[in-house]
Short mmCIF file of C-alpha atoms in Angstrom, two decimals:
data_model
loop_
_atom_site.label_atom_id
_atom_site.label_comp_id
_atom_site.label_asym_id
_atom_site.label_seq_id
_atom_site.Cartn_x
_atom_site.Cartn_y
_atom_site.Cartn_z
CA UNK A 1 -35.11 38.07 -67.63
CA UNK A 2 -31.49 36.56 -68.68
CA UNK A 3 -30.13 39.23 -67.01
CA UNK A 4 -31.68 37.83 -63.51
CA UNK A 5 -30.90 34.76 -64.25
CA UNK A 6 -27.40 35.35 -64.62
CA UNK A 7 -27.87 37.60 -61.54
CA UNK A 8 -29.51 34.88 -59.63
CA UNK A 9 -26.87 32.27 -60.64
CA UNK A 10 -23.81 34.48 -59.49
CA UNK A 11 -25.84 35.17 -56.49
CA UNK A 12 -26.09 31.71 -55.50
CA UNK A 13 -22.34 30.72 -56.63
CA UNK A 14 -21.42 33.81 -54.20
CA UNK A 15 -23.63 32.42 -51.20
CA UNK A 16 -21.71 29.13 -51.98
CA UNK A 17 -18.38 30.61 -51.69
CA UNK A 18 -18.91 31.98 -48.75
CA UNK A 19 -20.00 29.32 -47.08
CA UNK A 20 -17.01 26.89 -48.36
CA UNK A 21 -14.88 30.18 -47.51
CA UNK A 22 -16.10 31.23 -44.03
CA UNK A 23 -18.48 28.98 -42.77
CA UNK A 24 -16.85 25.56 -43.14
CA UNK A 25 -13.65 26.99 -42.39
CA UNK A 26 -15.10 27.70 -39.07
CA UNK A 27 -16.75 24.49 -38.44
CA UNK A 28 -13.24 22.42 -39.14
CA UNK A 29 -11.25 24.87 -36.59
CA UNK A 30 -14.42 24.23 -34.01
CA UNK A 31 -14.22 20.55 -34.57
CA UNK A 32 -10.68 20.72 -34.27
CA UNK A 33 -10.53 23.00 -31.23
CA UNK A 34 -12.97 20.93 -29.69
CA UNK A 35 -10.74 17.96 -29.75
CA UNK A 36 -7.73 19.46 -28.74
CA UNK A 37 -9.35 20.89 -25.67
CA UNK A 38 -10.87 17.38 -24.82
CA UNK A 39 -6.79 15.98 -25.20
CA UNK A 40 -5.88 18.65 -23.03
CA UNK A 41 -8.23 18.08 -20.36
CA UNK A 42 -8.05 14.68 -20.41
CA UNK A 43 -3.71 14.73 -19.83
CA UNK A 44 -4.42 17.03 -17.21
CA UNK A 45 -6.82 15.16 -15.54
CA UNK A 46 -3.76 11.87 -15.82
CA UNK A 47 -1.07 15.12 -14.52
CA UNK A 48 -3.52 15.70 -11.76
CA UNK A 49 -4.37 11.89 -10.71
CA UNK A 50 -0.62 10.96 -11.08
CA UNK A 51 0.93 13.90 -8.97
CA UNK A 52 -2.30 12.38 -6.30
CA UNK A 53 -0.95 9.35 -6.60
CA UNK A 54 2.43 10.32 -5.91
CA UNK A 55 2.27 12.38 -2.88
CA UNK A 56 0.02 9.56 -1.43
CA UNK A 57 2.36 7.51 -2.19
CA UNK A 58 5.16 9.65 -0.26
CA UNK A 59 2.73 9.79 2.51
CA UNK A 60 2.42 6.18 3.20
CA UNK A 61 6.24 5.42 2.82
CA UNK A 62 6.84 7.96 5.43
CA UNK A 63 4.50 5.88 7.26
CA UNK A 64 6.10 2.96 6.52
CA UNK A 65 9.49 4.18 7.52
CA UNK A 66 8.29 5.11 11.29
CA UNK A 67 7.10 1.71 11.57
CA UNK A 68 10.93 0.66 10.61
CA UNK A 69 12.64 3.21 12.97
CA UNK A 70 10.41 1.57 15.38
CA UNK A 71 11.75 -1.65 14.89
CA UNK A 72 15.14 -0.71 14.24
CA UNK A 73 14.85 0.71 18.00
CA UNK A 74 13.61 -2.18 19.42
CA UNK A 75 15.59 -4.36 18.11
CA UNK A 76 19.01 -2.57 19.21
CA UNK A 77 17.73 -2.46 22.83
CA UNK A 78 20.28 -4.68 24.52
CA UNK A 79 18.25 -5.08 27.39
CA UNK A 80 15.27 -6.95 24.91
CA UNK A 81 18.08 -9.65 23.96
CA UNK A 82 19.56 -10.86 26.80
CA UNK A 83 16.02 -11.01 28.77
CA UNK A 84 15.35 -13.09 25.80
CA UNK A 85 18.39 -15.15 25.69
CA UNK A 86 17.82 -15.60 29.80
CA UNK A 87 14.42 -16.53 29.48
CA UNK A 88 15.25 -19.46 26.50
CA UNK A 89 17.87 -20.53 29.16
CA UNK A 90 15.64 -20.65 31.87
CA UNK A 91 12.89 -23.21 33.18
CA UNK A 92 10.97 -22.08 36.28
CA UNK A 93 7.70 -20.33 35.77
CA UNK A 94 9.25 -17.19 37.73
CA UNK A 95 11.93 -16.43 35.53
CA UNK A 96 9.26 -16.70 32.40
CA UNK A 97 6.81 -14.32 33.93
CA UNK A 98 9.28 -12.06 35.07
CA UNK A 99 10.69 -11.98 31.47
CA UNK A 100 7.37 -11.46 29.63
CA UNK A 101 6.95 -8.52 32.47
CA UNK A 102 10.05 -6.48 31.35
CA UNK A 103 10.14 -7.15 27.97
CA UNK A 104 6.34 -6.01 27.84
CA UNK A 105 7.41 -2.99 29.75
CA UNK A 106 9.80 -1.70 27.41
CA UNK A 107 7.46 -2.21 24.04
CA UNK A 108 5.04 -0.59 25.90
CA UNK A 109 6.61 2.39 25.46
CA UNK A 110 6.62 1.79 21.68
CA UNK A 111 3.10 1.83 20.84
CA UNK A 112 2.21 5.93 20.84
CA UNK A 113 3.08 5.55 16.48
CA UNK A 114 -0.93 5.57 15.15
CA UNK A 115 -2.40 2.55 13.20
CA UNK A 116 0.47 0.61 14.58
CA UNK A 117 -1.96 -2.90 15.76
CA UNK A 118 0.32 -4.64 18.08
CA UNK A 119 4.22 -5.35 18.68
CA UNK A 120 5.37 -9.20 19.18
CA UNK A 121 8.27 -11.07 19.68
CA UNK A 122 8.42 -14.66 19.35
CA UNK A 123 11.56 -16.74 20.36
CA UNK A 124 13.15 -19.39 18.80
CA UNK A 125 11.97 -21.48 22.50
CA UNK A 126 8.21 -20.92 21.83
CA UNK A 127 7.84 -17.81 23.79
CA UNK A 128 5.51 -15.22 22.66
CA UNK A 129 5.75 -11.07 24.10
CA UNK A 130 3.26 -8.83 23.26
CA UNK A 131 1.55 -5.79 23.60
CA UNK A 132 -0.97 -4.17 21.57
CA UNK A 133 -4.56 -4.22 20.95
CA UNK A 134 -6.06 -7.41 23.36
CA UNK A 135 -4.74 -8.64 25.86
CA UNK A 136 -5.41 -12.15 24.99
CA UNK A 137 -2.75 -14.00 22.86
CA UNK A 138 -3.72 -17.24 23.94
CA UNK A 139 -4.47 -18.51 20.22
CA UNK A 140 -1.80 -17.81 18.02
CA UNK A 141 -1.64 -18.61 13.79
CA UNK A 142 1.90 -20.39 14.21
CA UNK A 143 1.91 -21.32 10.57
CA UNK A 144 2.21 -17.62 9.20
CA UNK A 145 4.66 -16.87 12.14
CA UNK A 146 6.57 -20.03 11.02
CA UNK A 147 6.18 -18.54 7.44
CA UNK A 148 7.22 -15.35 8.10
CA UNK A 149 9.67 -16.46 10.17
CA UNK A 150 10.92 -18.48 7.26
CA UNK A 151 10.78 -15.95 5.14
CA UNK A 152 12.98 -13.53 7.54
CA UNK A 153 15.83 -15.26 8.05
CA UNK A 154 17.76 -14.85 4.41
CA UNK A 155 16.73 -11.82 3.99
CA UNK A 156 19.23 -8.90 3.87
CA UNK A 157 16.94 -6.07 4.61
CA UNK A 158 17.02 -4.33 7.50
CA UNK A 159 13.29 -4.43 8.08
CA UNK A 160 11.02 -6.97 5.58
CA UNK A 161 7.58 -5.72 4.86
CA UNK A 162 5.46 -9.09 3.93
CA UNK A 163 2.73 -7.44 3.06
CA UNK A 164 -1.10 -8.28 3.45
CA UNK A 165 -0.34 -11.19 6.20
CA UNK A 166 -3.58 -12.84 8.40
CA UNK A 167 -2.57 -11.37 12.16
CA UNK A 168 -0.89 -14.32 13.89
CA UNK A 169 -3.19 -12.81 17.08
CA UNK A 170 -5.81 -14.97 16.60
CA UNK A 171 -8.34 -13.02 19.13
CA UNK A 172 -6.99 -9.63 17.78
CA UNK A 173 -10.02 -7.81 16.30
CA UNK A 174 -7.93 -6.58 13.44
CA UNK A 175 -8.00 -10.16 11.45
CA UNK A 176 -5.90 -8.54 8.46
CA UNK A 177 -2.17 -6.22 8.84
CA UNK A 178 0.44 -4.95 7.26
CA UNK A 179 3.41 -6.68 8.85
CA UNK A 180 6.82 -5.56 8.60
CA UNK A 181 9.27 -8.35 10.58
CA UNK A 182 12.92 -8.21 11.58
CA UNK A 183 14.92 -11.87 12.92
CA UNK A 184 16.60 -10.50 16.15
CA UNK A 185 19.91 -12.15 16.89
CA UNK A 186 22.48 -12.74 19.12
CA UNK A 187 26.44 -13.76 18.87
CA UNK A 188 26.21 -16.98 20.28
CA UNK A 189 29.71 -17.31 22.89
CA UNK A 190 31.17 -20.60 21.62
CA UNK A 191 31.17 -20.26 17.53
CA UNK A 192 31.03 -16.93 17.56
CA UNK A 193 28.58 -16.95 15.04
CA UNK A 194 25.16 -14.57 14.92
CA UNK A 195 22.01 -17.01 15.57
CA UNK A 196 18.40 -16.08 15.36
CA UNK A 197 16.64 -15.99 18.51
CA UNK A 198 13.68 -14.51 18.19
CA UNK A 199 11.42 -12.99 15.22
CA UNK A 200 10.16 -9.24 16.28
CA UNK A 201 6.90 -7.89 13.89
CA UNK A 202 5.00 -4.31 14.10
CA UNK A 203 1.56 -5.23 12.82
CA UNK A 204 -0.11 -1.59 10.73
CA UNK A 205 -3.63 -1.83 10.67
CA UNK A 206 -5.42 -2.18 7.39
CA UNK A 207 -8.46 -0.87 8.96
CA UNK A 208 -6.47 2.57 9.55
CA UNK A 209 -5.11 2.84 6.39
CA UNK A 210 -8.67 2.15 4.53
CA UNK A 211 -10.03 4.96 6.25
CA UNK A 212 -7.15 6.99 5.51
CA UNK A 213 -7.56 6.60 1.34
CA UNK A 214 -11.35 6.40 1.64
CA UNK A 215 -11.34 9.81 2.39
CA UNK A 216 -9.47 10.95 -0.78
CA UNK A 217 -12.18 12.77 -3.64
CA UNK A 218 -10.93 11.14 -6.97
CA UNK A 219 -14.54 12.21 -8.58
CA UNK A 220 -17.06 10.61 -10.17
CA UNK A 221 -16.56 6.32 -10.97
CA UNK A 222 -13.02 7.16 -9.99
CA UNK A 223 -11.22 4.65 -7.20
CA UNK A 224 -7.95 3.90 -6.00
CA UNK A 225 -6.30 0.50 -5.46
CA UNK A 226 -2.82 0.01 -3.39
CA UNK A 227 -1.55 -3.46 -4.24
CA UNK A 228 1.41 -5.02 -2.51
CA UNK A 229 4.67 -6.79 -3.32
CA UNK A 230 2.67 -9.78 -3.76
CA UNK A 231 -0.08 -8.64 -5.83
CA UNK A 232 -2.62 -8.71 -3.10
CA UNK A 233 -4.96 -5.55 -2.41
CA UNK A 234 -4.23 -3.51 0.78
CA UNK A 235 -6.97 -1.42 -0.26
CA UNK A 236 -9.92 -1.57 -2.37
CA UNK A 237 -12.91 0.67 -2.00
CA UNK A 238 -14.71 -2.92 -1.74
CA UNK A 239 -13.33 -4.33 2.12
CA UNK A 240 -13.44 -7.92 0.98
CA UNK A 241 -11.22 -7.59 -1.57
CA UNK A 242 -8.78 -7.00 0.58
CA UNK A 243 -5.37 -9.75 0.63
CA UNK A 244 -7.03 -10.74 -2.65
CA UNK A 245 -5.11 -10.54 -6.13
CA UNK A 246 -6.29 -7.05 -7.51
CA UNK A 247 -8.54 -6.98 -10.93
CA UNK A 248 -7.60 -6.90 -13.27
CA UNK A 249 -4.77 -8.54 -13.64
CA UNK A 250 -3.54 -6.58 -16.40
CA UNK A 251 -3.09 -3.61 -14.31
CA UNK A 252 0.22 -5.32 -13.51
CA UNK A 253 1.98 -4.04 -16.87
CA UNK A 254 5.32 -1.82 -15.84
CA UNK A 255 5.02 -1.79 -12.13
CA UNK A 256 8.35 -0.02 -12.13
CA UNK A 257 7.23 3.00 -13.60
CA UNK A 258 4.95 5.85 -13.08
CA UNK A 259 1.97 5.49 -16.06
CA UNK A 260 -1.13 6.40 -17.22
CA UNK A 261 -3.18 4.49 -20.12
CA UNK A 262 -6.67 3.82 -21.13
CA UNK A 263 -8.40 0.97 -21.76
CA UNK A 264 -11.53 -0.90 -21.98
CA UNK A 265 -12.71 -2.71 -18.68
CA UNK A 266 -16.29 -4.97 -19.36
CA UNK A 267 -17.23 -2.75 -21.83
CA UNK A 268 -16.65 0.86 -19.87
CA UNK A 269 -13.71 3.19 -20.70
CA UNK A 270 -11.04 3.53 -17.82
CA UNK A 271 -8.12 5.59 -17.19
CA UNK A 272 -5.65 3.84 -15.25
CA UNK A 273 -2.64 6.00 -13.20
CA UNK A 274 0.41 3.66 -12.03
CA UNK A 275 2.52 4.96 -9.87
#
């Protein structure tokens, strides 16, 4: 009988050994793999959205710089300038219609660049050229062309992109654009000196470029947000949230670099890609 005990007890002691030997051993490194596997996934999944992110990104400045050559065009067309400068000069109804004629005949031949809303020019004398999306321009927002207009002048960029801007085209059914501007001048004869006479903007529609990143598969509870220079939303997957300040505002943190972080948003978990 002792000699089953004793048996029995080295039998168990044995079955516990190998258990703290083998068995445990096993659990830790499945515990551990388990983890490590999640990490991985989970910085591949930020490697994945970011390099999304990025060539989206690319994809929309080359946009953005076709709108510019466009402008950069139009605004070195000679011909655009001085009917501009005759038509500020000039009084009689003839000359004015003549002028809006010509001028709408050569930005005519600007508009074949998709999304692109509407080209205008409006002179320093009140007069407004345009061609684009209606026909109508008989109700025009002067305060944001006064604002942009403003806003134009000092600058030292070639073309200035405003951002989310309310289109000054009142009866234009695209009520929100992305406006990129340019302050056309002229040497004035006398001083010599380079004056303003007219403010040129290429209107992008919104509407075009919502469509565009509503068609991109992030997966599941995943969105995308494009903010611009002024914090305000040029897309959302939510339409009304367009032109408004993007939330949260938090998202803000080191706008100058390309970033991925997670945090806790009313309670869920979120990964958030910056780029």
């Amino acid at each position: 009988m002792r000699w089953l005990q004793l048996y029995s007890k080295i039998a168990n002691k044995f079955i516990v050994y190998l258990i703290f030997l083998s068995v445990i051993p096993l659990l830790i490194l499945g515990i551990s793999s388990y983890h490590i596997s999640q990490s991985t996934l989970q910085a591949e999944a930020q490697r994945y959205t970011l390099q999304l992110l990025r060539d989206q990104r690319d994809y929309l400045a080359l946009q953005l710089e076709q709108v510019e050559a466009l402008i950069a065009n139009i605004s070195g067309v000679e011909a655009i300038l001085e009917a501009i400068s005759v038509a500020g000069a000039a009084s009689d109804t003839y000359t004015q219609l003549a002028t809006q004629a010509h001028i709408g005949y050569i930005l005519n031949n600007y508009l074949n660049l998709k999304g692109l809303v509407s080209i205008d020019i409006f002179s320093v004398n009140g007069n407004h050229y345009h061609v684009g999306d209606t026909l109508d321009v008989s109700q025009v927002d002067a305060a944001t062309v006064q604002s942009i207009f403003q806003v134009a002048i000092p600058s030292d960029r070639l073309v200035l992109w405003t951002g989310v801007e309310r289109n000054a085209n009142l009866n234009s059914s695209e009520k929100q654009v992305l406006t990129a501007a340019k302050v056309l001048r002229r040497v004035n004869r006398k001083t010599l000196d380079r004056e303003p006479i007219a403010l040129l903007l290429a209107n992008y529609s919104i509407n075009d470029l919502y469509d565009q990143f509503h068609r991109i598969d992030l997966g599941k509870n995943a969105y995308l947000q494009v903010v611009d220079q002024h914090n305000r939303v040029i897309y959302h997957p939510d339409r009304t949230l367009i032109g408004a300040p993007p939330d949260p505002s938090s998202w803000r943190a080191r706008l100058d670099e390309d970033w991925s972080l997670t945090a806790t948003i009313n309670g869920e978990s979120y990964t958030i890609s910056h780029v």
